CSV table of C-alpha atoms (C1' of nucleotides) in Angstrom, one decimal:
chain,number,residue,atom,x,y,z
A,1,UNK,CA,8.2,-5.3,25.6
A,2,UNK,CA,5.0,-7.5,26.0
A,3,UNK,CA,2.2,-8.3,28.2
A,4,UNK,CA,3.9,-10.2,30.7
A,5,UNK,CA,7.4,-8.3,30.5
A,6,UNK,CA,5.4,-5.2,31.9
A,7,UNK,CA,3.6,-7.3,34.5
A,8,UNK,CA,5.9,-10.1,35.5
A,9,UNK,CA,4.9,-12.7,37.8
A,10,UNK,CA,1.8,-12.0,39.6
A,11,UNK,CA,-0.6,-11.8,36.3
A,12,UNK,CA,-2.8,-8.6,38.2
A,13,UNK,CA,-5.0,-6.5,35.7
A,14,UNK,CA,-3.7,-3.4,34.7
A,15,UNK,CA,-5.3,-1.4,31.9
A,16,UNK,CA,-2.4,0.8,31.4
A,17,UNK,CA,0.2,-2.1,30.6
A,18,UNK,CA,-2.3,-3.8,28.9
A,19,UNK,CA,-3.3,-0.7,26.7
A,20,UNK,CA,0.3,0.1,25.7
A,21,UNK,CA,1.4,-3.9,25.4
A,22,UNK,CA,-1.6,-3.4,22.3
A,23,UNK,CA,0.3,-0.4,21.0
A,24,UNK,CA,3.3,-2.2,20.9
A,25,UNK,CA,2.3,-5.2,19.5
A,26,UNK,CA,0.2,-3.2,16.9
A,27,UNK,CA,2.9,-1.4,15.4
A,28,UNK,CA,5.4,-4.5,14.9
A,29,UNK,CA,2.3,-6.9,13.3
A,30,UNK,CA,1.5,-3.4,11.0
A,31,UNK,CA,4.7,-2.8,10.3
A,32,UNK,CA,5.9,-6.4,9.2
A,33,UNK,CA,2.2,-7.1,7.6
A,34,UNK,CA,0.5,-3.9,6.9
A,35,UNK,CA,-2.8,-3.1,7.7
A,36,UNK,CA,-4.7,-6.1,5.7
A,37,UNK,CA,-2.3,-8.5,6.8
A,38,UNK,CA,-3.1,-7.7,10.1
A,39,UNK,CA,-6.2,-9.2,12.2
A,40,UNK,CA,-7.2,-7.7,15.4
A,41,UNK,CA,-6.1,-11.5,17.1
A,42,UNK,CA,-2.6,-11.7,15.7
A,43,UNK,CA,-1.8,-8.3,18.0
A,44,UNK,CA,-3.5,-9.4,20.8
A,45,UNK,CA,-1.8,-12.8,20.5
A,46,UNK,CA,1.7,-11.3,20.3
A,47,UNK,CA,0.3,-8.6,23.2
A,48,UNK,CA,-0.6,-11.9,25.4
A,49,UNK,CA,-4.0,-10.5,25.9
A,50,UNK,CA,-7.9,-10.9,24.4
A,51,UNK,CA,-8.8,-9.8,21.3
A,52,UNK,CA,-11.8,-8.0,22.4
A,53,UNK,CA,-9.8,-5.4,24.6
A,54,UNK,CA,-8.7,-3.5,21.1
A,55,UNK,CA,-12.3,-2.4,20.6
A,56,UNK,CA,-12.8,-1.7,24.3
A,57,UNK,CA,-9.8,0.9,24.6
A,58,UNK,CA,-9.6,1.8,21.4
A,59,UNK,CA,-12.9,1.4,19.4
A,60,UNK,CA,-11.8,0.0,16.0
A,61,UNK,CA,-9.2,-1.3,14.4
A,62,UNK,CA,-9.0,1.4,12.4
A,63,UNK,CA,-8.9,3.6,15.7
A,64,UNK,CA,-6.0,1.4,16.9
A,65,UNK,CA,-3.9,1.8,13.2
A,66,UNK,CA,-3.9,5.8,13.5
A,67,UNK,CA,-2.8,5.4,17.0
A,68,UNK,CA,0.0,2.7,16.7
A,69,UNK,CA,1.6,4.3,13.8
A,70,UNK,CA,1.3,8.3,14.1
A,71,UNK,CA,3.7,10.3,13.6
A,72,UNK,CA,5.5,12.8,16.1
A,73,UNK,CA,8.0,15.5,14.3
A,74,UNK,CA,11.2,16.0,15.9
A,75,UNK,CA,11.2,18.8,17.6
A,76,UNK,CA,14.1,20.9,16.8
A,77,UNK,CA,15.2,19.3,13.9
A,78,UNK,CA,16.1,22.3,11.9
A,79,UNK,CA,17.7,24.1,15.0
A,80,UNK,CA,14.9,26.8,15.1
A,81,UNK,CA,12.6,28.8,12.9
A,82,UNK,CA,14.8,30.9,11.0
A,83,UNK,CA,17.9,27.8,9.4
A,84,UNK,CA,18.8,27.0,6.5
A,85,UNK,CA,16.3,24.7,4.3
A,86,UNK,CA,19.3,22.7,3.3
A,87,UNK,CA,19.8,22.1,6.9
A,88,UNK,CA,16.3,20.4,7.3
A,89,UNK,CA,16.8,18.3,4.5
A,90,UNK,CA,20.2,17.0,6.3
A,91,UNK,CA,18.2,16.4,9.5
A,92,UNK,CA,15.4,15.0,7.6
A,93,UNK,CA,17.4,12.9,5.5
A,94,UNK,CA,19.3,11.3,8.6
A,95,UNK,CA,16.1,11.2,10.9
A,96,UNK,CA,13.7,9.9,9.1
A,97,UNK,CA,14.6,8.4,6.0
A,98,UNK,CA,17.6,6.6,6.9
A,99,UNK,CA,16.5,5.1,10.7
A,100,UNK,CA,14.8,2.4,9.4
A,101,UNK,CA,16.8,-0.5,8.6
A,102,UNK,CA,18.1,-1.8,12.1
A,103,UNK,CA,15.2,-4.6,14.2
A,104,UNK,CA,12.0,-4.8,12.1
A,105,UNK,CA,9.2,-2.5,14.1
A,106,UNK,CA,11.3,0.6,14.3
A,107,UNK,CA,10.4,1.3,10.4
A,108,UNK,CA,9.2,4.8,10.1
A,109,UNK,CA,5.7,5.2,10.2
A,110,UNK,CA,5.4,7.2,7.5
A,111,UNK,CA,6.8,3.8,5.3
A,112,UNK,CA,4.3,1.8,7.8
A,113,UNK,CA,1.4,4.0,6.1
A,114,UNK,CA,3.0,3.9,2.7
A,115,UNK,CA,2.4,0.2,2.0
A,116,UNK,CA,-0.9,0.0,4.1
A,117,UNK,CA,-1.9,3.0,1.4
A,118,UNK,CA,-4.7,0.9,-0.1
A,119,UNK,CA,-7.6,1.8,2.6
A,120,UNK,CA,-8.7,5.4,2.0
A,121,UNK,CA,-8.6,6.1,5.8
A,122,UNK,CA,-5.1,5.3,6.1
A,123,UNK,CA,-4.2,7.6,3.0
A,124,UNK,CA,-6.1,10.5,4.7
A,125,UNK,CA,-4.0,10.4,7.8
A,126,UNK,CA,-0.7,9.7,5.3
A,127,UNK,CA,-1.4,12.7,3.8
A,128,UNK,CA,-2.5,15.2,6.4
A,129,UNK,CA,0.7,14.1,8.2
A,130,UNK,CA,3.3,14.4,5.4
A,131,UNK,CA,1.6,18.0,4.5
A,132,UNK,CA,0.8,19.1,7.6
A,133,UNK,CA,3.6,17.9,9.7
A,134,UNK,CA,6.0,18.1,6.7
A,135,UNK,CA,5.5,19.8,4.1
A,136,UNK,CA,4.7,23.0,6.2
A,137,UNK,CA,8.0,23.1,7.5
A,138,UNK,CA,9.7,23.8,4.0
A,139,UNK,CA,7.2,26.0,2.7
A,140,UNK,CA,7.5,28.4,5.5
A,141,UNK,CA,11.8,28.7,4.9
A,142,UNK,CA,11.3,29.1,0.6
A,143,UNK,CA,11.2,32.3,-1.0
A,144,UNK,CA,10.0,32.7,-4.9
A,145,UNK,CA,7.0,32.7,-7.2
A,146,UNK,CA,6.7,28.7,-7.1
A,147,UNK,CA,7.8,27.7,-3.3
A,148,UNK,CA,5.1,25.2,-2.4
A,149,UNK,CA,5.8,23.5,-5.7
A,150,UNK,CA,9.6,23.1,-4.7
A,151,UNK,CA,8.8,22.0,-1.2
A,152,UNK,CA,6.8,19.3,-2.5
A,153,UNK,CA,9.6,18.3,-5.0
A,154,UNK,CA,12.1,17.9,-2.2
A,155,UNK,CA,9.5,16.4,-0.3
A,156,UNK,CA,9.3,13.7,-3.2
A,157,UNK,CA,12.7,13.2,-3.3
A,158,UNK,CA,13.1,12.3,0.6
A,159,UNK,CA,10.2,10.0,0.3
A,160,UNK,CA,11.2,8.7,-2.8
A,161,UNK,CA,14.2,7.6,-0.9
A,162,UNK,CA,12.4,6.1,1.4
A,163,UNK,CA,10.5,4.0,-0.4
A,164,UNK,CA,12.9,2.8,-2.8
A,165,UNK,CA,14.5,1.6,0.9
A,166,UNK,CA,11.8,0.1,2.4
A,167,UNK,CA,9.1,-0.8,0.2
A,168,UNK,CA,10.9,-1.2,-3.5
A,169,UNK,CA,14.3,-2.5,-1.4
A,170,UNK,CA,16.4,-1.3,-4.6
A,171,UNK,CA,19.5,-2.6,-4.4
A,172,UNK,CA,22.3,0.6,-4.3
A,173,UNK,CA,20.0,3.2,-1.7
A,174,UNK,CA,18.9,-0.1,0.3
A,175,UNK,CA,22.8,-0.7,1.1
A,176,UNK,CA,24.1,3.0,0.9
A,177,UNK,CA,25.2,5.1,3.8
A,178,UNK,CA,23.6,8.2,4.8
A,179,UNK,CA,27.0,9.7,4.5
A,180,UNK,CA,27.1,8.4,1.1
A,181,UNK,CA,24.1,9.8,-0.2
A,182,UNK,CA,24.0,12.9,1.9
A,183,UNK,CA,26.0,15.0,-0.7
A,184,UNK,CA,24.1,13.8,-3.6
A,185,UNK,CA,20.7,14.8,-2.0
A,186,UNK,CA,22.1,18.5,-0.6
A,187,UNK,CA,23.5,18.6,-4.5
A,188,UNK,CA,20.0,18.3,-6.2
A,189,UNK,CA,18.3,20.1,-3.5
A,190,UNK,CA,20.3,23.1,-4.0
A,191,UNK,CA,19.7,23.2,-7.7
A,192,UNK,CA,16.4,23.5,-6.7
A,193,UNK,CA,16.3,27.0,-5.1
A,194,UNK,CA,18.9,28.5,-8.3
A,195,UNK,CA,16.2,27.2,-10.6
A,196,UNK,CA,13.8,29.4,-9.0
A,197,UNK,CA,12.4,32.4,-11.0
A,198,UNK,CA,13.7,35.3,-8.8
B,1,UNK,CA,-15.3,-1.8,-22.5
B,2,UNK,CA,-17.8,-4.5,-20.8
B,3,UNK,CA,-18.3,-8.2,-21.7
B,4,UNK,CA,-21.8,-6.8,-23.1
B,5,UNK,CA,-19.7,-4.8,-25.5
B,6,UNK,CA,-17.7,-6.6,-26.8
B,7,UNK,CA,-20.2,-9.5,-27.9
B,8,UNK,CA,-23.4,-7.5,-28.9
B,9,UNK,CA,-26.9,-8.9,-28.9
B,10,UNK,CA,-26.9,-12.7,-29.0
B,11,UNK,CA,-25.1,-13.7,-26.0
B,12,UNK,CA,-22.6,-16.4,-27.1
B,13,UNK,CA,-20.1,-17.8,-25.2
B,14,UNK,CA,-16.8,-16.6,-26.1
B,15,UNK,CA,-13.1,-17.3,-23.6
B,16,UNK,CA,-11.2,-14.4,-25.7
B,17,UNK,CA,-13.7,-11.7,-25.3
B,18,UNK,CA,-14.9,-12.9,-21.4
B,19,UNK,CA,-11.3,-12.9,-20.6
B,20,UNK,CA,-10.4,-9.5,-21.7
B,21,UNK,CA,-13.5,-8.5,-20.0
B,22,UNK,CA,-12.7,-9.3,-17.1
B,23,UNK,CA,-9.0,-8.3,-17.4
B,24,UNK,CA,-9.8,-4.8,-18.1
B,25,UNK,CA,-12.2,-4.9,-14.9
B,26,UNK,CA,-9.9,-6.0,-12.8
B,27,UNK,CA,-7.5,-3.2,-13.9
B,28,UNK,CA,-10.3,-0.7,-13.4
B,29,UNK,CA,-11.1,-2.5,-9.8
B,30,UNK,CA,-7.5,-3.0,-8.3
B,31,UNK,CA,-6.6,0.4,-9.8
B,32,UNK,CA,-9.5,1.9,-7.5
B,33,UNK,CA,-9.6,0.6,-4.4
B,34,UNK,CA,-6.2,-1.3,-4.1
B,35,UNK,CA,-5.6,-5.2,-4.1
B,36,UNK,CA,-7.2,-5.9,-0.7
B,37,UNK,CA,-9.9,-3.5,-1.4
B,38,UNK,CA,-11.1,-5.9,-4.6
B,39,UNK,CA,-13.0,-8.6,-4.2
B,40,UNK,CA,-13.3,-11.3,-7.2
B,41,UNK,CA,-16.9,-10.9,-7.5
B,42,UNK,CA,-16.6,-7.1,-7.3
B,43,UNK,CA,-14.2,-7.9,-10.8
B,44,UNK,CA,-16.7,-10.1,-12.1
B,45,UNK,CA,-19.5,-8.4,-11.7
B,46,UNK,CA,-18.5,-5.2,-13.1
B,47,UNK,CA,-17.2,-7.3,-15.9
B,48,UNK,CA,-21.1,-9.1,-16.4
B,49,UNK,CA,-19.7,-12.7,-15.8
B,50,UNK,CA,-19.6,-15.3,-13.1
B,51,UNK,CA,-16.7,-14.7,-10.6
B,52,UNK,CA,-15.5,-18.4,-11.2
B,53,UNK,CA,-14.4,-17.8,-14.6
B,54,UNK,CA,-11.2,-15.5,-12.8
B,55,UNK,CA,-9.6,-18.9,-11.6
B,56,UNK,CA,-10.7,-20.8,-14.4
B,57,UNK,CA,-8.8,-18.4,-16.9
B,58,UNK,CA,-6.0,-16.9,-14.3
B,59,UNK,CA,-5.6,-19.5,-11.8
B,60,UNK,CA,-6.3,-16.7,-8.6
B,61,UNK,CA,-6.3,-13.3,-7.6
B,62,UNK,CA,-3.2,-12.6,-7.2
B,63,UNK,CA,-2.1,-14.0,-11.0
B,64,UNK,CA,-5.0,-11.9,-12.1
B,65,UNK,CA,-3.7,-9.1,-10.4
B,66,UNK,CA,-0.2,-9.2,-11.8
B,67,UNK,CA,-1.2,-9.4,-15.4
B,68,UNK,CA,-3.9,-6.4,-15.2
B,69,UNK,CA,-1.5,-4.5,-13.7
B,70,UNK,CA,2.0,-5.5,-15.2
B,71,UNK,CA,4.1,-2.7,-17.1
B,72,UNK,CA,5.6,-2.8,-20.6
B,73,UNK,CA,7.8,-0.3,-20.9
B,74,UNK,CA,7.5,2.0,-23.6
B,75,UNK,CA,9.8,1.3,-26.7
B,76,UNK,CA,11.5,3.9,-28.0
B,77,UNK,CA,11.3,5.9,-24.8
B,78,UNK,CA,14.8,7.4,-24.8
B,79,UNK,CA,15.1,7.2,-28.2
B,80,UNK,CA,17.8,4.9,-29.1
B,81,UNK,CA,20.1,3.8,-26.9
B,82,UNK,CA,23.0,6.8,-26.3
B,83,UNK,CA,20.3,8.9,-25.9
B,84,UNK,CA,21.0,11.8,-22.8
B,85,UNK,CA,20.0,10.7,-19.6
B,86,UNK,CA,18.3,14.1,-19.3
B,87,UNK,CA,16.3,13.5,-22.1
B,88,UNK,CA,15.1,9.9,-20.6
B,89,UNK,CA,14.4,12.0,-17.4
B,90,UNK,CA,11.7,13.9,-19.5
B,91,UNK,CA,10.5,11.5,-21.2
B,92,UNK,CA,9.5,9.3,-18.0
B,93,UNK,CA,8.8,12.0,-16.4
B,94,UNK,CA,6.0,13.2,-19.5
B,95,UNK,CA,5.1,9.6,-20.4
B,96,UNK,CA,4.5,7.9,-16.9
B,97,UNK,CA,4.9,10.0,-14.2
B,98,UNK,CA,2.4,12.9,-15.2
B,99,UNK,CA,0.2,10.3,-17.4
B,100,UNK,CA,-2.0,8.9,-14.7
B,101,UNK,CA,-4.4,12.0,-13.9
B,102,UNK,CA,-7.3,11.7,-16.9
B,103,UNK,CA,-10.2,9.1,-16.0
B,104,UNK,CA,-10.0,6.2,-13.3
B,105,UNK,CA,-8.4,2.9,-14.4
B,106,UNK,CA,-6.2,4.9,-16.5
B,107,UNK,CA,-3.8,5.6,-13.7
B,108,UNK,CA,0.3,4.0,-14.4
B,109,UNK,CA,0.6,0.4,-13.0
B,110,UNK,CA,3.1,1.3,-11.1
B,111,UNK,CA,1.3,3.1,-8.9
B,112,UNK,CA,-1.4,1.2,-8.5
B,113,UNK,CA,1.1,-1.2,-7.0
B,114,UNK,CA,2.8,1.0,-4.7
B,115,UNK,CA,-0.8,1.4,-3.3
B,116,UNK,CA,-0.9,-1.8,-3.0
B,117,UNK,CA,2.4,-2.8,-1.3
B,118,UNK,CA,1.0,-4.5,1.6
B,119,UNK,CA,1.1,-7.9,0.0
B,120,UNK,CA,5.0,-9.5,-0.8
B,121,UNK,CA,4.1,-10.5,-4.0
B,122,UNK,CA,3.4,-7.4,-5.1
B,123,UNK,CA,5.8,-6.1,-3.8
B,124,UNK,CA,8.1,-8.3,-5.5
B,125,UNK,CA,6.3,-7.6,-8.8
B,126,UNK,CA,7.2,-3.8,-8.2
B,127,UNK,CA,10.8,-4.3,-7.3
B,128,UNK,CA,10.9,-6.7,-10.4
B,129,UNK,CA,9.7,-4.1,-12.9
B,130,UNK,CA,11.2,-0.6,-11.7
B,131,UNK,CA,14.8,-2.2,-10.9
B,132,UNK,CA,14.4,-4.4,-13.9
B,133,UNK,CA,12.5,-2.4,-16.7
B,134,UNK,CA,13.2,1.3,-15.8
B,135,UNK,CA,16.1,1.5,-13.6
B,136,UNK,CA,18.2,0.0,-15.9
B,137,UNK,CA,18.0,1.8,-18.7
B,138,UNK,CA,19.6,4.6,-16.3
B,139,UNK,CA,22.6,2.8,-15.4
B,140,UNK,CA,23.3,1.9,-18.8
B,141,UNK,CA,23.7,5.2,-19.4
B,142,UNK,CA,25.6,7.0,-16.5
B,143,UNK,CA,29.1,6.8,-15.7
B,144,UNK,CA,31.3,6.9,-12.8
B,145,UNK,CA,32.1,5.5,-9.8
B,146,UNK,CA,28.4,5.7,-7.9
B,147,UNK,CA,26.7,5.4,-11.2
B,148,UNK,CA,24.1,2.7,-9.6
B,149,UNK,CA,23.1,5.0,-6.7
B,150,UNK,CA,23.0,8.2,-9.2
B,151,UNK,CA,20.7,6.3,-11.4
B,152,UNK,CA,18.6,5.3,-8.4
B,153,UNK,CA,18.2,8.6,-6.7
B,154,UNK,CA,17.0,9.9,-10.0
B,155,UNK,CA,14.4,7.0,-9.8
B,156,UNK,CA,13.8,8.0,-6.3
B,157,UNK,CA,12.7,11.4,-7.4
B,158,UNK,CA,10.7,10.2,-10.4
B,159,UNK,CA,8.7,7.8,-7.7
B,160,UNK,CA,8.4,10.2,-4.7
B,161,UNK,CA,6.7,12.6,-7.7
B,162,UNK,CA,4.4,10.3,-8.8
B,163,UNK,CA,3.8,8.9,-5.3
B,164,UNK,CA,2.9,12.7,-4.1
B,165,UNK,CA,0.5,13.1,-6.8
B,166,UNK,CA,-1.2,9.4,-7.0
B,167,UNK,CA,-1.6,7.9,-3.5
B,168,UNK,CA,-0.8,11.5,-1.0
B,169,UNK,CA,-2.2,13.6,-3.5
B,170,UNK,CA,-0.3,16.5,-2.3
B,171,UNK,CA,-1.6,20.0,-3.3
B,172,UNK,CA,1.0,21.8,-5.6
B,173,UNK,CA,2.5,18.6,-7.7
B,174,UNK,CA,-1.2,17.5,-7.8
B,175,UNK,CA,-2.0,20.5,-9.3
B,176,UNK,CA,0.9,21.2,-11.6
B,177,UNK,CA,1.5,20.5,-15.0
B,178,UNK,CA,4.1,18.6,-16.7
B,179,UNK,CA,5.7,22.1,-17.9
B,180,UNK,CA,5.8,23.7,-14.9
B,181,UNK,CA,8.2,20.6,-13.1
B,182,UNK,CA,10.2,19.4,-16.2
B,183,UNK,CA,12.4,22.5,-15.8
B,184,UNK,CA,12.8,22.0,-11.6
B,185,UNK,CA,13.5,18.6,-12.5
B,186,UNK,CA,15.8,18.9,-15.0
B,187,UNK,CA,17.6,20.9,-12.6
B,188,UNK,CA,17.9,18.6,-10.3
B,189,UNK,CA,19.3,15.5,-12.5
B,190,UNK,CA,21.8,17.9,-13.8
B,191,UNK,CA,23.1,18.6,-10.4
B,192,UNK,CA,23.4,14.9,-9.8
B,193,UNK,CA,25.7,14.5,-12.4
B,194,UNK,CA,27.8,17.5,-12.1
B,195,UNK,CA,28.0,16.4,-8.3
B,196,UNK,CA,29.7,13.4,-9.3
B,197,UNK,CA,33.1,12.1,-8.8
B,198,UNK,CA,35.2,12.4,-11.7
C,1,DG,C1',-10.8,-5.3,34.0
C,2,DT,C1',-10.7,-9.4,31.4
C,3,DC,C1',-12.6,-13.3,29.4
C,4,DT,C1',-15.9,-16.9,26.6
C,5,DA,C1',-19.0,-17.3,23.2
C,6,DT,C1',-20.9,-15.8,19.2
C,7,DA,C1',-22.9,-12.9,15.8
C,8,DA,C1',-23.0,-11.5,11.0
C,9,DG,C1',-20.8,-11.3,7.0
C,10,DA,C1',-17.0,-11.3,3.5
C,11,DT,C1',-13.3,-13.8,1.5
C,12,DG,C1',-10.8,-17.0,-2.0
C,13,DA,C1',-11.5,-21.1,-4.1
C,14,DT,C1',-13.7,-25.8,-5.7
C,15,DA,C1',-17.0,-29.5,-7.6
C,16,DG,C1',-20.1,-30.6,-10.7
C,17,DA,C1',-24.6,-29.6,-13.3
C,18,DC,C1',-26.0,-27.6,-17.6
D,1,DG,C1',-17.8,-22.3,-21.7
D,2,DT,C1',-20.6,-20.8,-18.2
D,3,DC,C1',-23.2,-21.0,-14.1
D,4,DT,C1',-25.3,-22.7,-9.2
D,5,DA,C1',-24.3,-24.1,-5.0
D,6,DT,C1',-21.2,-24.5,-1.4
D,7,DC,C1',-16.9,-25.1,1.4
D,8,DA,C1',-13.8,-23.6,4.7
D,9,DT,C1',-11.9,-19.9,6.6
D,10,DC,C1',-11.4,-15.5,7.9
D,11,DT,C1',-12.8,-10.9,9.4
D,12,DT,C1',-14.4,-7.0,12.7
D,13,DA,C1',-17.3,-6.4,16.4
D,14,DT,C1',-20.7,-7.2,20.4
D,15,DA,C1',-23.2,-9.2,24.7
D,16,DG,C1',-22.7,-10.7,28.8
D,17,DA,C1',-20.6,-14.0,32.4
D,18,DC,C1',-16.9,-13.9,35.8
DNA sequence: GTCTATAAGATGATAGAC
DNA sequence: GTCTATCATCTTATAGAC
């Protein structure tokens, strides 16, 4: 959707359509190029719009990046408080880590960050958002001496995935199914919890 | 080790030693603060020589970058070749994984690549080497029918841990040691193979 | 609300003197 | 073998006209 999609023929200011044609464009051109490989003109240019409006709606470019690319958890994608952690890593696996491939731009943020991990601001929102937004979620369902240390190993292994997907593009996980590698994941995920010291 | 160093008081002119020089700057630099992050005269100042020298000697940056940071893969890492696939597991998992926490620029390559992603040819560099150099020795050494995506997801999990610990710098597998998560680990490959179809 | 013009500086890379 | 000087281009960001 850009600039002149959302305003069709007669070219009238608006700062709403213009603000969100910027999001739009911001988060294909960072998640083809990454951050670096993104100027502030090459999303204004694909937006239809000046180059100047980024700092004016949204301050920085850096401003613009956290905006584009956050993250917004599911909301129910364990089915309530109280389900199984094996559950969440079904949802989680299907959600996230395997909606990816299909039109580039609708790449998961959290792989957006990944290879735009070089600037220290971006790695401060990668990681507040995969422990905060995350992370917490396992933690709170695991029992046992060394939970948060588990919940962090399957929260490797899902973003492991992931980047050997969409960053690495290894040749077997880039081409499997979710259904294929569902039962592989729940397999070494649930030898996890009977390793735990009781 | 600095070019003033390595050639003591009278300051002769020597390619070997200005070379290395600047080769184990770079790998301190890119290490740091990521490809985009270095500049060449950040590389060759730290490194007491003139920043012209880098395309004299590597031809550009990005050359530079590749040989500073390129792996060689250990030798007798699994110890011989029908070595258990468990015990290669550990043996990554002691000799790369959890060998990057000591002093700056001592960091694997490999993840100073993956925080560096953003440009293709490094990230053609790092498909290169963990397909080429490490995932192979797995599938050399599993059986079965999805013995390629096994091997993989085993890769997947020895990433996402290192990943967690070098560029998110999650709490717990930041913290932990290399005993505490060979044992959850283990526990997972073992699943993966018991999981798999006879 | 949007644009032109420009500031102010960093970047990778090159030519040629010493 | 090494350095000085410089090119050409790019960057984010700002001031002010329309």
């Amino acid at each position: 959707m850009t600039y002149a999609d959302l305003m069709s023929e007669p070219k009238r200011r608006n700062k709403a359509a213009t603000r969100s044609a910027l999001l739009e464009a911001a988060r294909r051109r960072f998640t083809e190029h990454g951050y670096d490989g993104t100027g502030v003109r090459d999303i204004a240019a694909d937006a239809g719009v000046d180059a100047t409006l980024i700092f004016r709606y949204f301050g920085s470019k850096q401003a613009l990046f956290a905006e584009a690319v956050r993250v917004e958890v599911p909301e129910g994608l364990g089915r309530g408080r109280r389900s199984d952690p094996a559950a969440l890593v079904d949802a989680l696996l299907r959600e996230v880590v395997f909606t990816d491939r299909p039109e580039p731009g609708a790449e998961h943020p959290l792989f957006v960050m990944l290879r735009s991990a070089g600037r220290p601001e971006v790695r401060a929102q990668l990681r507040e958002q995969v422990c905060g937004e995350y992370l917490a979620e396992f933690t709170g369902r695991l029992q046992g001496a060394d939970a948060e240390l588990r919940a962090e190993l399957i929260g490797a292994l899902l973003v492991g995935i992931g980047l050997m997907r969409s960053v690495i593009d290894s040749p077997a996980l880039s081409e499997a199914s979710f259904e294929q590698t569902r039962g592989l994941v729940a397999a070494m995920v649930a030898a996890l919890h009977e390793a735990a010291p009781h």
